[in-house]
CSV table of C-alpha atoms and ligand atoms in Angstrom, one decimal:
chain,number,residue,atom,x,y,z
A,1474,MET,CA,0.2,-0.4,-0.3
A,1475,ILE,CA,2.2,3.0,-1.0
A,1476,PRO,CA,3.1,5.4,1.5
A,1477,LYS,CA,3.3,9.2,0.8
A,1478,LYS,CA,7.0,9.7,0.5
A,1479,LEU,CA,8.6,11.6,2.9
A,1480,PRO,CA,12.2,12.4,3.8
A,1481,ASP,CA,14.4,9.7,7.0
A,1482,ASN,CA,14.2,10.3,10.2
A,1483,LEU,CA,11.2,11.9,10.9
A,1484,HIS,CA,10.0,13.6,14.1
A,1485,ARG,CA,7.2,11.9,15.9
A,1486,ASP,CA,4.7,15.0,15.6
A,1487,THR,CA,5.8,15.2,11.8
A,1488,LEU,CA,5.2,11.8,11.0
A,1489,ALA,CA,1.2,11.7,13.7
A,1490,VAL,CA,0.2,14.5,11.1
A,1491,ARG,CA,2.4,13.2,7.7
A,1492,ALA,CA,2.5,9.5,7.5
A,1493,ALA,CA,-0.2,7.9,5.3
A,1494,VAL,CA,-0.5,6.7,2.0
A,1495,ASP,CA,-0.4,8.4,-1.2
A,1496,LYS,CA,-3.1,11.3,-2.1
A,1497,SER,CA,-5.2,10.5,-5.0
A,1498,GLN,CA,-5.6,11.5,-8.1
A,1499,TYR,CA,-8.0,15.1,-6.4
A,1500,GLY,CA,-5.5,16.5,-4.4
A,1501,GLU,CA,-7.2,16.1,-1.3
A,1502,ASN,CA,-4.9,17.3,1.8
A,1503,SER,CA,-6.9,15.7,4.2
A,1504,GLU,CA,-6.6,11.9,3.9
A,1505,ALA,CA,-10.1,10.6,2.0
A,1506,LEU,CA,-12.2,8.1,3.8
A,1507,TYR,CA,-12.6,5.2,0.7
A,1508,LEU,CA,-16.0,4.5,2.0
A,1509,THR,CA,-16.6,1.3,0.0
A,1510,SER,CA,-16.4,-2.7,0.5
A,1511,SER,CA,-14.5,-4.3,-2.7
A,1512,PHE,CA,-12.1,-2.2,-5.7
A,1513,VAL,CA,-12.4,-2.6,-9.4
A,1514,GLN,CA,-9.0,-4.1,-11.1
A,1515,PRO,CA,-7.9,-3.4,-14.4
A,1516,ASP,CA,-8.3,-6.8,-15.7
A,1517,ALA,CA,-8.8,-10.1,-14.8
A,1518,ALA,CA,-5.0,-10.7,-15.3
A,1519,THR,CA,-4.3,-8.7,-12.6
A,1520,ALA,CA,-7.5,-9.5,-9.7
A,1521,VAL,CA,-5.5,-13.2,-10.2
A,1522,ARG,CA,-2.3,-11.3,-9.0
A,1523,ARG,CA,-3.3,-9.5,-6.7
A,1524,PHE,CA,-5.8,-12.2,-5.1
A,1525,ALA,CA,-2.8,-14.6,-5.6
A,1526,ASN,CA,-0.5,-12.0,-3.2
A,1527,GLU,CA,1.6,-11.7,-5.7
A,1528,GLU,CA,1.2,-7.3,-6.8
A,1529,GLU,CA,0.1,-5.1,-3.9
A,1530,GLY,CA,-3.0,-4.3,-4.4
A,1531,TYR,CA,-6.8,-3.2,-3.3
A,1532,ILE,CA,-8.8,-5.8,-3.5
A,1533,TYR,CA,-11.7,-6.0,-0.2
A,1534,SER,CA,-12.3,-4.3,1.8
A,1535,ARG,CA,-12.2,-6.7,5.1
A,1536,PHE,CA,-8.7,-6.9,4.5
A,1537,THR,CA,-7.2,-3.7,2.2
A,1538,ASN,CA,-8.7,-0.4,2.0
A,1539,PRO,CA,-6.9,2.3,0.9
A,1540,THR,CA,-8.1,4.8,5.3
A,1541,VAL,CA,-7.7,1.3,6.9
A,1542,ALA,CA,-3.7,1.7,5.2
A,1543,SER,CA,-3.5,5.1,5.9
A,1544,MET,CA,-4.4,4.4,9.7
A,1545,GLU,CA,-1.6,1.9,9.6
A,1546,GLN,CA,1.4,3.4,8.5
A,1547,ARG,CA,0.6,6.3,10.9
A,1548,LEU,CA,0.2,4.9,13.8
A,1549,ALA,CA,3.3,2.7,12.4
A,1550,ALA,CA,5.6,5.5,12.0
A,1551,MET,CA,4.9,6.9,16.0
A,1552,GLU,CA,5.2,3.4,17.7
A,1553,GLY,CA,8.5,2.9,15.3
A,1554,THR,CA,8.1,-0.7,14.3
A,1555,GLU,CA,7.9,-1.8,10.3
A,1556,ALA,CA,4.4,-2.5,10.5
A,1557,CYS,CA,0.8,-2.1,11.8
A,1558,ILE,CA,-2.6,-4.2,11.0
A,1559,GLY,CA,-5.8,-2.4,11.9
A,1560,THR,CA,-8.3,-4.0,14.1
A,1561,ALA,CA,-12.2,-3.2,14.8
A,1562,SER,CA,-11.5,-3.4,18.0
A,1563,GLY,CA,-8.6,-3.0,20.8
A,1564,MET,CA,-9.9,-7.0,21.9
A,1565,ALA,CA,-9.8,-7.4,18.6
A,1566,ALA,CA,-6.3,-6.6,17.9
A,1567,ILE,CA,-5.9,-9.1,20.8
A,1568,LEU,CA,-7.4,-11.9,19.7
A,1569,LEU,CA,-5.8,-11.7,16.5
A,1570,MET,CA,-2.5,-12.0,17.6
A,1571,CYS,CA,-3.7,-14.8,19.7
A,1572,MET,CA,-4.9,-16.9,17.2
A,1573,GLY,CA,-1.9,-15.9,14.6
A,1574,LEU,CA,1.0,-16.8,17.1
A,1575,LEU,CA,-1.0,-19.8,19.4
A,1576,LYS,CA,-1.8,-23.2,18.9
A,1577,SER,CA,-3.1,-25.9,21.6
A,1578,GLY,CA,-1.0,-26.7,24.7
A,1579,ASP,CA,1.5,-23.2,23.6
A,1580,HIS,CA,1.0,-21.4,27.2
A,1581,VAL,CA,0.7,-17.9,28.4
A,1582,ILE,CA,2.5,-16.0,31.0
A,1583,CYS,CA,0.0,-12.5,31.3
A,1584,SER,CA,0.1,-10.4,34.5
A,1585,GLN,CA,-2.9,-10.8,36.6
A,1586,SER,CA,-3.8,-6.8,36.3
A,1587,VAL,CA,-5.0,-6.8,32.2
A,1588,PHE,CA,-7.3,-5.6,31.2
A,1589,GLY,CA,-10.4,-7.2,32.4
A,1590,SER,CA,-11.8,-8.7,29.6
A,1591,THR,CA,-8.2,-9.5,27.9
A,1592,ILE,CA,-8.0,-11.9,31.5
A,1593,ARG,CA,-11.6,-14.1,30.0
A,1594,LEU,CA,-10.4,-13.9,26.7
A,1595,ILE,CA,-6.5,-15.9,27.2
A,1596,GLY,CA,-7.5,-16.9,30.8
A,1597,GLY,CA,-11.3,-17.9,29.8
A,1598,GLU,CA,-12.1,-18.3,25.7
A,1599,PHE,CA,-7.9,-19.5,24.4
A,1600,GLY,CA,-8.2,-22.5,27.5
A,1601,LYS,CA,-11.1,-24.1,25.6
A,1602,PHE,CA,-8.8,-24.0,22.5
A,1603,GLY,CA,-5.9,-26.0,24.9
A,1604,VAL,CA,-3.8,-22.6,25.7
A,1605,GLU,CA,-1.9,-22.4,28.6
A,1606,SER,CA,-2.1,-19.5,31.2
A,1607,THR,CA,-0.2,-18.5,34.3
A,1608,PHE,CA,-1.8,-15.4,35.9
A,1609,VAL,CA,1.3,-13.1,38.1
A,1610,SER,CA,2.1,-10.1,39.3
A,1611,GLN,CA,1.9,-7.4,36.9
A,1612,THR,CA,5.2,-6.1,39.0
A,1613,ASP,CA,7.3,-8.8,40.5
A,1614,VAL,CA,9.6,-9.9,37.7
A,1615,GLY,CA,10.6,-13.5,40.3
A,1616,GLN,CA,7.0,-14.6,39.4
A,1617,TRP,CA,7.7,-13.8,35.2
A,1618,GLN,CA,10.7,-15.6,35.2
A,1619,ALA,CA,9.1,-18.1,38.0
A,1620,ALA,CA,6.3,-19.1,35.6
A,1621,VAL,CA,8.6,-20.1,32.1
A,1622,LYS,CA,7.9,-23.6,31.1
A,1623,PRO,CA,9.1,-24.7,27.7
A,1624,ASN,CA,6.0,-24.1,26.3
A,1625,THR,CA,5.9,-20.5,27.1
A,1626,LYS,CA,5.1,-18.6,23.5
A,1627,LEU,CA,3.9,-15.2,24.8
A,1628,LEU,CA,4.5,-13.3,27.4
A,1629,PHE,CA,1.2,-10.7,27.6
A,1630,ALA,CA,1.2,-6.8,29.6
A,1631,GLU,CA,-0.1,-3.3,29.8
A,1632,THR,CA,1.6,-0.6,31.4
A,1633,PRO,CA,0.5,1.1,33.4
A,1634,THR,CA,-2.4,-0.5,34.3
A,1635,ASN,CA,-6.4,-0.1,35.2
A,1636,PRO,CA,-6.9,0.8,37.8
A,1637,LEU,CA,-4.3,1.3,40.1
A,1638,THR,CA,-1.5,1.9,37.1
A,1639,GLU,CA,1.6,-0.3,38.2
A,1640,VAL,CA,3.7,0.1,36.2
A,1641,CYS,CA,5.3,-3.0,34.8
A,1642,ASP,CA,9.6,-3.3,32.6
A,1643,ILE,CA,9.6,-3.6,29.6
A,1644,ARG,CA,13.0,-5.1,29.0
A,1645,ALA,CA,13.5,-7.2,32.0
A,1646,LEU,CA,9.5,-8.4,30.1
A,1647,ALA,CA,11.5,-8.8,27.0
A,1648,ASP,CA,14.9,-10.3,27.9
A,1649,ILE,CA,12.6,-12.9,29.7
A,1650,ALA,CA,9.9,-13.8,27.1
A,1651,HIS,CA,13.3,-13.8,25.2
A,1652,ALA,CA,15.7,-15.9,27.1
A,1653,ALA,CA,12.6,-18.4,26.8
A,1654,GLY,CA,12.4,-18.2,22.3
A,1655,ALA,CA,8.5,-15.8,23.7
A,1656,LEU,CA,7.7,-13.1,22.1
A,1657,LEU,CA,6.6,-9.8,24.5
A,1658,VAL,CA,3.3,-7.9,23.9
A,1659,VAL,CA,2.3,-4.9,25.3
A,1660,ASP,CA,-1.3,-3.2,25.3
A,1661,ASN,CA,0.4,0.5,24.9
A,1662,CYS,CA,-3.3,1.6,26.0
A,1663,PHE,CA,-2.7,4.3,28.9
A,1664,CYS,CA,0.2,5.8,26.9
A,1665,SER,CA,0.1,5.5,23.7
A,1666,PRO,CA,3.1,5.9,21.5
A,1667,ALA,CA,3.1,10.1,22.5
A,1668,LEU,CA,4.5,8.7,25.6
A,1669,SER,CA,6.6,5.7,25.5
A,1670,GLN,CA,7.5,2.9,22.2
A,1671,PRO,CA,7.6,-0.5,23.9
A,1672,VAL,CA,9.8,-1.6,20.4
A,1673,LYS,CA,12.3,0.3,22.0
A,1674,LEU,CA,12.5,-1.2,24.7
A,1675,GLY,CA,12.5,-5.0,23.6
A,1676,ALA,CA,8.4,-5.6,23.2
A,1677,ASP,CA,8.0,-7.8,20.2
A,1678,LEU,CA,4.2,-6.6,19.3
A,1679,ILE,CA,2.5,-3.6,20.5
A,1680,ILE,CA,-1.3,-3.7,21.0
A,1681,HIS,CA,-3.8,-0.3,21.0
A,1682,SER,CA,-7.5,0.0,22.1
A,1683,GLY,CA,-7.6,3.1,19.7
A,1684,THR,CA,-10.5,4.1,20.9
A,1685,LYS,CA,-9.2,5.1,23.6
A,1686,TYR,CA,-6.5,7.5,23.1
A,1687,LEU,CA,-5.5,7.4,19.9
A,1688,ASP,CA,-9.2,7.7,18.8
A,1689,GLY,CA,-9.6,10.8,21.6
A,1690,GLN,CA,-12.5,12.3,21.9
A,1691,GLY,CA,-14.5,9.3,22.6
A,1692,ARG,CA,-16.1,8.8,18.9
A,1693,VAL,CA,-15.1,4.9,17.7
A,1694,ILE,CA,-14.3,1.7,18.8
A,1695,ALA,CA,-11.1,0.7,16.9
A,1696,GLY,CA,-8.0,-1.1,17.4
A,1697,ALA,CA,-4.4,-1.7,16.3
A,1698,ILE,CA,-1.3,-4.1,16.5
A,1699,CYS,CA,2.4,-3.3,15.5
A,1700,GLY,CA,5.2,-4.8,14.7
A,1701,PRO,CA,8.1,-6.1,12.4
A,1702,LYS,CA,6.4,-7.0,8.3
A,1703,LYS,CA,7.6,-10.1,8.2
A,1704,LEU,CA,5.1,-11.0,11.3
A,1705,ILE,CA,2.3,-9.6,10.2
A,1706,ASP,CA,2.6,-10.7,7.0
A,1707,GLU,CA,3.2,-13.9,7.5
A,1708,LYS,CA,0.8,-15.3,10.5
A,1709,LEU,CA,-1.6,-11.9,11.2
A,1710,MET,CA,-2.8,-10.8,7.9
A,1711,PRO,CA,-3.9,-14.8,7.2
A,1712,VAL,CA,-5.6,-14.9,9.9
A,1713,MET,CA,-7.5,-11.1,9.2
A,1714,ARG,CA,-8.5,-12.9,5.6
A,1715,SER,CA,-10.0,-15.7,7.1
A,1716,ALA,CA,-11.8,-14.0,10.2
A,1717,GLY,CA,-12.6,-10.4,9.1
A,1718,MET,CA,-12.0,-9.6,12.3
A,1719,THR,CA,-12.2,-5.8,10.0
A,1720,LEU,CA,-11.6,-2.6,11.4
A,1721,SER,CA,-14.2,-0.7,9.0
A,1722,PRO,CA,-12.6,3.2,7.1
A,1723,PHE,CA,-14.7,5.4,8.8
A,1724,ASN,CA,-14.1,4.6,12.0
A,1725,ALA,CA,-10.1,4.3,10.7
A,1726,TRP,CA,-10.3,7.3,9.0
A,1727,VAL,CA,-11.3,9.0,13.1
A,1728,VAL,CA,-8.3,7.8,13.9
A,1729,LEU,CA,-6.4,8.6,11.6
A,1730,LYS,CA,-7.2,12.6,12.5
A,1731,GLY,CA,-7.2,12.1,16.0
A,1732,LEU,CA,-3.9,10.6,15.8
A,1733,GLU,CA,-2.4,14.2,14.4
A,1734,THR,CA,-3.4,15.7,17.7
A,1735,LEU,CA,-2.3,12.4,19.9
A,1736,SER,CA,0.9,13.7,21.5
A,1737,ILE,CA,-0.2,17.6,22.3
A,1738,ARG,CA,-3.3,15.7,23.9
A,1739,MET,CA,-1.6,13.8,25.2
A,1740,GLN,CA,1.1,16.5,27.1
A,1741,ALA,CA,-2.5,18.8,28.1
A,1742,GLN,CA,-4.0,15.7,29.5
A,1743,SER,CA,-1.3,14.4,31.5
A,1744,ALA,CA,-0.8,18.4,33.3
A,1745,ASN,CA,-3.7,18.1,34.4
A,1746,ALA,CA,-4.0,14.8,35.6
A,1747,LEU,CA,-0.8,15.5,37.9
A,1748,MET,CA,-1.4,18.9,39.3
A,1749,LEU,CA,-5.1,16.8,40.5
A,1750,ALA,CA,-3.4,13.4,41.5
A,1751,THR,CA,-1.2,16.2,43.3
A,1752,TRP,CA,-4.2,18.4,44.6
A,1753,LEU,CA,-6.0,15.3,46.1
A,1754,GLU,CA,-3.5,14.2,47.8
A,1755,ALA,CA,-4.4,16.7,50.1
A,1756,GLN,CA,-7.6,16.6,50.6
A,1757,PRO,CA,-9.1,15.4,53.3
A,1758,GLY,CA,-10.6,12.0,53.3
A,1759,VAL,CA,-8.0,10.9,50.3
A,1760,ALA,CA,-6.1,8.1,52.0
A,1761,ARG,CA,-4.5,7.2,48.6
A,1762,VAL,CA,-3.2,8.5,44.7
A,1763,TYR,CA,-2.2,6.5,42.3
A,1764,TYR,CA,0.1,8.2,39.5
A,1765,PRO,CA,2.5,7.1,38.4
A,1766,GLY,CA,4.0,11.1,37.9
A,1767,LEU,CA,3.5,10.9,41.8
A,1768,LYS,CA,6.7,10.6,44.0
A,1769,SER,CA,4.2,8.6,46.3
A,1770,HIS,CA,4.1,5.5,43.2
A,1771,PRO,CA,6.0,2.6,44.1
A,1772,GLN,CA,7.1,3.0,40.3
A,1773,HIS,CA,7.2,6.4,40.2
A,1774,ALA,CA,11.2,5.5,39.4
A,1775,LEU,CA,10.9,3.3,36.8
A,1776,ALA,CA,7.4,4.5,35.6
A,1777,MET,CA,9.9,8.1,34.6
A,1778,GLN,CA,12.2,6.0,33.0
A,1779,GLN,CA,10.1,4.6,30.1
A,1780,GLN,CA,7.5,7.0,30.4
A,1781,THR,CA,9.0,10.6,28.7
A,1782,LEU,CA,6.8,13.8,26.8
A,1783,ASN,CA,9.3,15.7,25.0
A,1784,GLY,CA,12.7,14.4,27.5
A,1785,GLN,CA,11.2,14.9,31.0
A,1786,GLY,CA,9.0,11.9,32.8
A,1787,CYS,CA,5.4,11.3,32.1
A,1788,GLY,CA,2.1,9.8,34.6
A,1789,GLY,CA,-0.2,10.0,31.3
A,1790,ALA,CA,-3.7,10.7,32.7
A,1791,VAL,CA,-5.4,8.4,34.5
A,1792,VAL,CA,-5.8,9.0,38.3
A,1793,SER,CA,-7.3,7.0,41.0
A,1794,PHE,CA,-8.0,7.2,44.7
A,1795,ASP,CA,-9.0,5.2,47.9
A,1796,LEU,CA,-11.4,7.8,50.1
A,1797,ILE,CA,-10.2,6.9,53.3
A,1798,GLY,CA,-10.3,3.9,55.8
A,1799,LEU,CA,-14.3,2.7,56.3
A,1800,ASP,CA,-15.8,-0.7,56.5
A,1801,ALA,CA,-16.4,-1.5,52.5
A,1802,GLU,CA,-20.0,-1.0,52.6
A,1803,THR,CA,-19.8,2.6,54.0
A,1804,ALA,CA,-16.7,2.6,51.6
A,1805,ARG,CA,-18.4,2.6,48.1
A,1806,LYS,CA,-21.5,5.0,49.8
A,1807,ASN,CA,-19.0,7.5,50.1
A,1808,ALA,CA,-18.0,6.9,46.8
A,1809,PHE,CA,-20.8,6.7,45.1
A,1810,HIS,CA,-21.4,10.5,47.3
A,1811,VAL,CA,-18.6,12.3,45.2
A,1812,ILE,CA,-19.1,11.2,41.7
A,1813,ASP,CA,-22.4,11.3,42.0
A,1814,SER,CA,-21.7,15.1,43.4
A,1815,THR,CA,-19.6,15.6,39.8
A,1816,GLU,CA,-21.4,18.2,37.8
A,1817,VAL,CA,-19.2,18.3,34.8
A,1818,CYS,CA,-17.2,15.0,34.9
A,1819,SER,CA,-19.1,12.2,33.3
A,1820,ILE,CA,-19.8,9.0,34.9
A,1821,THR,CA,-18.5,6.7,32.5
A,1822,ALA,CA,-15.9,3.7,32.5
A,1823,ASN,CA,-14.7,4.9,28.9
A,1824,LEU,CA,-11.0,7.0,29.0
A,1825,GLY,CA,-9.0,8.3,26.8
A,1826,ASP,CA,-11.6,11.1,25.6
A,1827,THR,CA,-10.7,14.8,26.4
A,1828,LYS,CA,-13.9,14.5,28.6
A,1829,THR,CA,-13.2,13.9,32.5
A,1830,THR,CA,-14.6,10.5,33.1
A,1831,VAL,CA,-14.8,9.5,36.4
A,1832,THR,CA,-16.3,5.1,37.8
A,1833,HIS,CA,-16.2,3.3,40.3
A,1834,PRO,CA,-14.3,0.2,38.9
A,1835,ALA,CA,-16.1,-1.6,42.0
A,1836,THR,CA,-18.8,-2.3,40.4
A,1837,THR,CA,-18.2,-1.0,37.4
A,1838,SER,CA,-15.2,-2.9,34.7
A,1839,HIS,CA,-14.1,-4.6,37.8
A,1840,GLY,CA,-18.3,-5.5,38.7
A,1841,ARG,CA,-17.6,-9.5,36.9
A,1842,ILE,CA,-15.0,-11.1,39.5
A,1843,THR,CA,-15.4,-12.2,43.1
A,1844,GLU,CA,-15.2,-10.1,46.6
A,1845,ALA,CA,-11.8,-12.3,46.8
A,1846,GLN,CA,-10.3,-11.4,43.3
A,1847,ARG,CA,-11.1,-7.6,43.9
A,1848,GLN,CA,-8.7,-7.6,47.1
A,1849,ALA,CA,-6.2,-9.4,45.4
A,1850,ALA,CA,-5.8,-6.5,42.9
A,1851,GLY,CA,-6.7,-4.2,45.8
A,1852,ILE,CA,-10.2,-2.2,44.3
A,1853,GLY,CA,-11.6,-1.5,46.9
A,1854,GLN,CA,-15.1,0.2,47.1
A,1855,GLY,CA,-13.5,3.7,48.6
A,1856,LEU,CA,-11.8,3.4,44.8
A,1857,ILE,CA,-12.5,6.2,42.2
A,1858,ARG,CA,-11.2,6.4,38.5
A,1859,VAL,CA,-10.2,9.8,36.8
A,1860,ALA,CA,-9.2,9.6,33.1
A,1861,VAL,CA,-8.4,13.3,33.0
A,1862,GLY,CA,-9.6,15.5,29.8
A,1863,LEU,CA,-8.9,18.8,28.4
A,1864,GLU,CA,-11.5,21.1,31.1
A,1865,TYR,CA,-9.9,24.3,32.9
A,1866,ILE,CA,-8.2,22.0,35.6
A,1867,ASP,CA,-9.8,24.6,38.2
A,1868,ASP,CA,-13.3,23.0,37.3
A,1869,LEU,CA,-11.8,19.4,37.6
A,1870,LYS,CA,-10.9,20.4,41.2
A,1871,ALA,CA,-14.0,22.0,42.5
A,1872,ASP,CA,-15.8,19.3,40.6
A,1873,LEU,CA,-14.3,16.9,43.3
A,1874,ALA,CA,-14.4,18.8,45.8
A,1875,ARG,CA,-18.3,18.7,45.1
A,1876,GLY,CA,-18.2,16.2,47.3
A,1877,LEU,CA,-15.3,15.7,48.7
A,1878,ASP,CA,-15.7,18.4,51.1
A,1879,SER,CA,-18.0,16.7,53.4
A,1880,PHE,CA,-15.0,15.1,55.1
A,1881,LYS,CA,-13.3,17.6,55.3
B,1003,PLP,C1,-9.7,-0.5,26.6
B,1003,PLP,C2,-8.6,-1.4,26.8
B,1003,PLP,C3,-9.3,-2.2,26.1
B,1003,PLP,C4,-9.7,-2.5,24.8
B,1003,PLP,O1,-10.5,-2.5,23.4
B,1003,PLP,P1,-11.3,-2.1,22.9
B,1003,PLP,O2,-11.2,-1.2,22.0
B,1003,PLP,O3,-12.6,-1.4,24.1
B,1003,PLP,O4,-11.9,-3.9,21.8
B,1003,PLP,C5,-7.6,-3.1,26.4
B,1003,PLP,N1,-6.7,-2.6,26.4
B,1003,PLP,C6,-7.2,-1.7,27.1
B,1003,PLP,C7,-5.4,-1.3,28.7
B,1003,PLP,C8,-8.0,-1.5,27.7
B,1003,PLP,O5,-8.7,-0.1,28.4
């Protein structure tokens, strides 16, 4: 899919605006949206070559579309990978990755703190097909090492995690994976390529939920996998072609345009998040704040090394906090009070939006696991997650103070 010709060594911020497939004969400046299911072939013989993969060319939008290709080329350029494949959702990306890389009898090591649906997909659905899995601590490298078996094919991590923002050491996990002859896959949803390019730290494949910061305005569901061209062409493309977890061109176009402002949004939202986290730490009623940009965060030093924006350590835009002590029932009542007292924030589980969202993880995103599992994961009834957007910071503080002030 012919990329637009650009000079070498462009900065990621430039690639975010410029990398795409070549413009059409009409010379459009904003990339075109190609809403078409199929592509007309110039003649029967060309069709034969294209269907046999002997010649590049668009065939059918289940697996080739120029708008999707533009999004893929732009995201690959930003992640520093050779290639990218767009998918219908973040979960479709993980499904495609597992289908392409795993078979019955293989073993996966996965952080126990990853996205809940990822745990169910790898531990549950793929378990049905004979894929073994071990779930280990996000931050204890020793547990990852100890879980390695002769049939280990994949290590899967996400950093920082949702909602407690635990940070894993990507370089250390890549070393363990490679020594075992396995691949390290990193879900880079929370950082996005604006803050972290895990391939530079040794990761092999990057997963994205385009739904979050890449779109950035809460409009579409989308996903992607970034990685080496050979792996994507040989292992993932055939699955996409036959299984069809396809990214719609319209959604690809929305994400493509979202990528243009990713870096400045991440910068502004992360700055807001740091100010909010610092303020929350000083509020009566708040027992603990979880944010990698705070010195009190257990992996603060690692996070500041691994996540940078314009050369500075950056904590990202998600902040969680626990209300003080109390029994579970009172904690939940108080958390609901703080959430329901907001008048600006949206009470919704999405994140990565310019609109700040506030959620109660124990009864929503983590509501389907048992109370014992929740306690093991550190998700108490007094925990509130704020995915910080672009509103003016004093308005956000005032919005949370409405409920928190009752604890004065
Ligand atoms: C939301 C999310 C996903 C799933 O993405 P969808 O686009 O909703 O399918 C995967 N990983 C993380 C970390 C997420 O936050």
